[in-house]
Amino acid sequence: MRTQVAIIGAGPAGLLLGQLLHKHGIDNVILERQTGDYVLSRVRAGVIEQVTQDLLDEAGVGARMHRDGLVHEGVQICVDGERHRISFKDLVGKTVMVYGQTELTKDLMDGRAAAGAPTIYSAHDVALHDIFSERPRITFRADGRAQDISCDFVAGCDGFHGVSRKSVPAGAITTNERVYPLGWLGILSETPPVSDELIYVRHPQGFALCSMRSPTRSRYYLQCSLAEDIESWPDERFWEELKPRLDEEARERLVTGPSIEKSIAPLRSFVAEPMRFGALFLAGDAAHIVPPTGAKGLNLAASDVQYLSRALAEYYAEKSRAGLEHYSERALARVWKAERFSWWMTMLMHRLSDNSFDHKIQLAELDYLFRSQAAATAFAENYVGLPY
Ligand code: FAD
Ligand code: DHB
């Protein structure tokens, strides 16, 4: 098989890149290790920045998001039982969209099917060859037989545990990492959300987040230890741990019910540098991870894809390599800003130690955030997404 761009991974990064390349008339094949149903079963991000929305529109898959997504003009932060609101609309004139990653992935899959572009699901033993040559090659196993694809470029969109980053010679890559000693236990339930807006909760017992997917479907997270076993978290225990962390009004409004999904995600900050190795370009979680607190992971994946799709379009239309040469530097400049914000918000909102000094510093910083228009504006600017 021969294509122009071989894309590894059918998560949001790979599917969005495929769709944008297709719009530019660039041939691409996506190789995905899992089945399509499995990819759709992963409940993850919920907050979509304006620039990501614009990109989904450009890819021709934004209609359902605009119909069913919830526009949020602000966010609420609850500190030790008292709620504060930060208005994005008033401070920076922007909003975000709450729309599940699952739905967005489905829209991208449907768009790809309508375009007739090939995705090979259940592709096993994917291996990258000759990435520093003009003729890179991918080998894999699918439908019970060995297959290969030759291409001009490879887009490594295969997430943190993917094969692309691991294919790079050790001396060519630098990794920067911080692992936090905690995780997020998340549940999805068919219950109305406690509030019209997301509530990020800082509480002595630990962080919590009240989010949503629709007026009848809620998503909640609780800070948990990494050693936690999901089996020891029946739904009743989750609700009982959540309630005391909320303010009185939210506690009274909270509607509990059976969970329809439950999972634990570890918190990590990670950046690989550079993001390009010869003909291989890393994008999304394959290159970087943020802790979920700032809602940046999916949006960063989209911003990488924006730079990469434009660079490839420029290459095929004008034979210009300028965008490809600058891809890594441009993407990383944005990545580090999102890494900083996600790290800062994680350190601010979680119970990270028993040290009373750490605890008081968090409270002082939060007090500053609520009292200073400059601090609130900086928060709003980062949360809604810095311009590209
Ligand atoms: P992935 O979604 O990980 O996709 C990679 C794909 O590659 C997968 O389908 C995988 O199966 C495939 N793959 C892996 N290895 C191989 C291989 N060897 N061969 C072929 N295919 C392979 N982000 C936000 O912006 N906002 C949020 O509110 C937010 N909340 C989050 C909450 C949680 C609990 C979690 C866990 C994450 C959250 N994120 C959020 C992060 C967001 O989900 C990720 O950043 C996003 O999924 C990255 O997309 P991706 O396409 O780069 O990677
Ligand atoms: C959701 C996830 C996040 O990480 C976040 O910061 C906000 C919302 C969500 O899943 O709804």
Coordinates of N, CA and C and ligand atoms in Angstrom, one line a residue, residues 8-14 31-34 39 42 44-47 101 126 157-159 161-163 219 221 265 283-286 292 295-299 301, ligand 1:
I8 N -0.7 7.2 12.7 CA -0.8 6.1 13.6 C -1.7 6.6 14.8
G9 N -2.8 5.9 15.0 CA -3.7 6.3 16.1 C -5.0 7.0 15.6
A10 N -6.1 6.5 16.0 CA -7.4 7.1 15.6 C -8.1 7.7 16.8
G11 N -7.3 8.4 17.7 CA -7.9 9.2 18.7 C -8.2 10.6 18.1
P12 N -8.6 11.6 18.9 CA -8.9 12.9 18.3 C -7.8 13.4 17.4
A13 N -6.5 13.3 17.8 CA -5.5 13.9 17.0 C -5.4 13.3 15.6
G14 N -5.4 11.9 15.6 CA -5.2 11.2 14.3 C -6.4 11.5 13.4
L31 N -3.9 4.0 11.0 CA -3.8 2.6 11.6 C -4.1 2.7 13.1
E32 N -5.0 2.0 13.5 CA -5.4 2.0 15.0 C -5.4 0.6 15.6
R33 N -4.8 0.6 16.7 CA -4.6 -0.7 17.4 C -5.9 -1.3 17.9
Q34 N -6.8 -0.5 18.4 CA -8.0 -1.0 18.9 C -9.1 -1.1 17.9
V39 N -12.4 2.5 21.0 CA -12.0 3.9 21.0 C -13.2 4.8 21.5
R42 N -14.0 5.1 25.5 CA -13.2 5.8 26.5 C -13.8 7.1 26.8
R44 N -13.4 10.6 28.3 CA -12.3 11.5 28.7 C -12.7 12.9 28.7
A45 N -12.1 13.7 27.8 CA -12.2 15.2 27.9 C -13.7 15.7 27.7
G46 N -13.9 16.9 28.2 CA -15.2 17.5 28.1 C -15.2 18.9 27.7
V47 N -14.1 19.6 27.8 CA -14.1 21.1 27.6 C -13.3 21.4 26.2
Q101 N -15.6 14.1 24.6 CA -14.6 13.6 23.6 C -15.2 12.4 22.9
V126 N 2.3 -2.6 14.9 CA 2.7 -1.5 14.1 C 4.2 -1.1 14.3
C157 N 0.2 9.8 16.1 CA -0.9 10.4 16.9 C -1.4 9.3 17.8
D158 N -0.5 8.4 18.3 CA -0.9 7.2 19.0 C -0.8 7.3 20.5
G159 N -0.9 8.5 21.1 CA -1.1 8.7 22.5 C 0.2 8.4 23.3
H161 N 1.1 6.0 25.3 CA 1.7 4.6 25.3 C 2.0 4.1 23.9
G162 N 1.9 4.9 22.9 CA 2.0 4.5 21.5 C 3.4 4.1 21.1
V163 N 3.5 3.6 19.9 CA 4.8 3.1 19.4 C 5.7 4.2 18.7
R219 N -20.8 14.3 34.9 CA -19.5 13.7 35.0 C -18.9 14.3 36.2
Y221 N -15.6 14.0 39.2 CA -14.3 13.4 39.5 C -13.9 13.6 41.0
A265 N -7.7 7.8 36.4 CA -6.7 8.3 35.5 C -5.6 8.8 36.4
A283 N 2.2 14.2 17.4 CA 1.1 15.1 17.7 C 0.2 14.6 18.9
G284 N -0.2 15.5 19.7 CA -1.2 15.1 20.8 C -0.4 14.4 21.9
D285 N -1.1 13.5 22.6 CA -0.6 12.8 23.8 C 0.6 12.0 23.5
A286 N 0.9 11.7 22.2 CA 2.1 11.0 21.9 C 3.4 11.8 22.2
P292 N -5.2 16.5 34.0 CA -6.5 17.0 33.4 C -7.0 18.3 34.0
A295 N -8.0 21.1 31.7 CA -8.8 20.7 30.5 C -8.1 21.1 29.2
K296 N -6.8 20.8 29.2 CA -6.0 21.2 28.0 C -5.6 20.1 27.1
G297 N -5.7 18.8 27.5 CA -5.1 17.7 26.7 C -5.6 17.6 25.3
L298 N -6.9 17.5 25.1 CA -7.5 17.4 23.8 C -7.3 18.7 23.0
N299 N -7.4 19.8 23.7 CA -7.2 21.1 23.0 C -5.7 21.2 22.4
A301 N -3.9 18.7 21.6 CA -3.8 17.7 20.5 C -4.3 18.4 19.2
Ligands
FAD1 P1 -5.4 9.4 22.3 O1 -6.8 9.8 22.6 O2 -4.7 8.6 23.5 O3 -5.4 8.5 21.0 C1 -4.3 7.7 20.6 C2 -4.8 6.5 19.8 O4 -3.7 5.8 19.3 C3 -5.7 5.6 20.6 O5 -6.9 5.3 20.0 C4 -4.8 4.3 20.8 O6 -5.6 3.1 20.8 C5 -4.0 4.4 19.5 N1 -2.7 3.7 19.6 C6 -1.9 3.5 20.7 N2 -0.8 2.8 20.4 C7 -1.0 2.4 19.1 C8 -0.2 1.6 18.3 N3 1.0 1.0 18.7 N4 -0.6 1.3 17.0 C9 -1.8 1.9 16.6 N5 -2.6 2.7 17.3 C10 -2.2 2.9 18.6 N6 -8.4 17.1 27.5 C11 -9.0 18.3 27.3 O7 -8.6 19.0 26.4 N7 -10.1 18.7 28.1 C12 -10.5 17.9 29.1 O8 -11.5 18.3 29.8 C13 -9.8 16.7 29.4 N8 -10.2 15.8 30.4 C14 -9.6 14.6 30.6 C15 -10.1 13.8 31.6 C16 -9.5 12.5 31.7 C17 -10.0 11.7 32.9 C18 -8.5 12.1 30.9 C19 -7.8 10.7 31.1 C20 -8.0 12.9 29.9 C21 -8.6 14.2 29.7 N9 -8.1 15.0 28.7 C22 -8.7 16.3 28.6 C23 -7.1 14.6 27.8 C24 -7.5 14.1 26.5 O9 -8.4 13.1 26.7 C25 -6.3 13.6 25.7 O10 -5.3 14.6 25.7 C26 -6.7 13.3 24.2 O11 -7.4 12.1 24.2 C27 -5.4 13.2 23.3 O12 -5.8 12.7 22.1 P2 -4.7 11.9 21.2 O13 -5.5 11.6 19.9 O14 -3.4 12.6 21.1 O15 -4.5 10.6 22.0

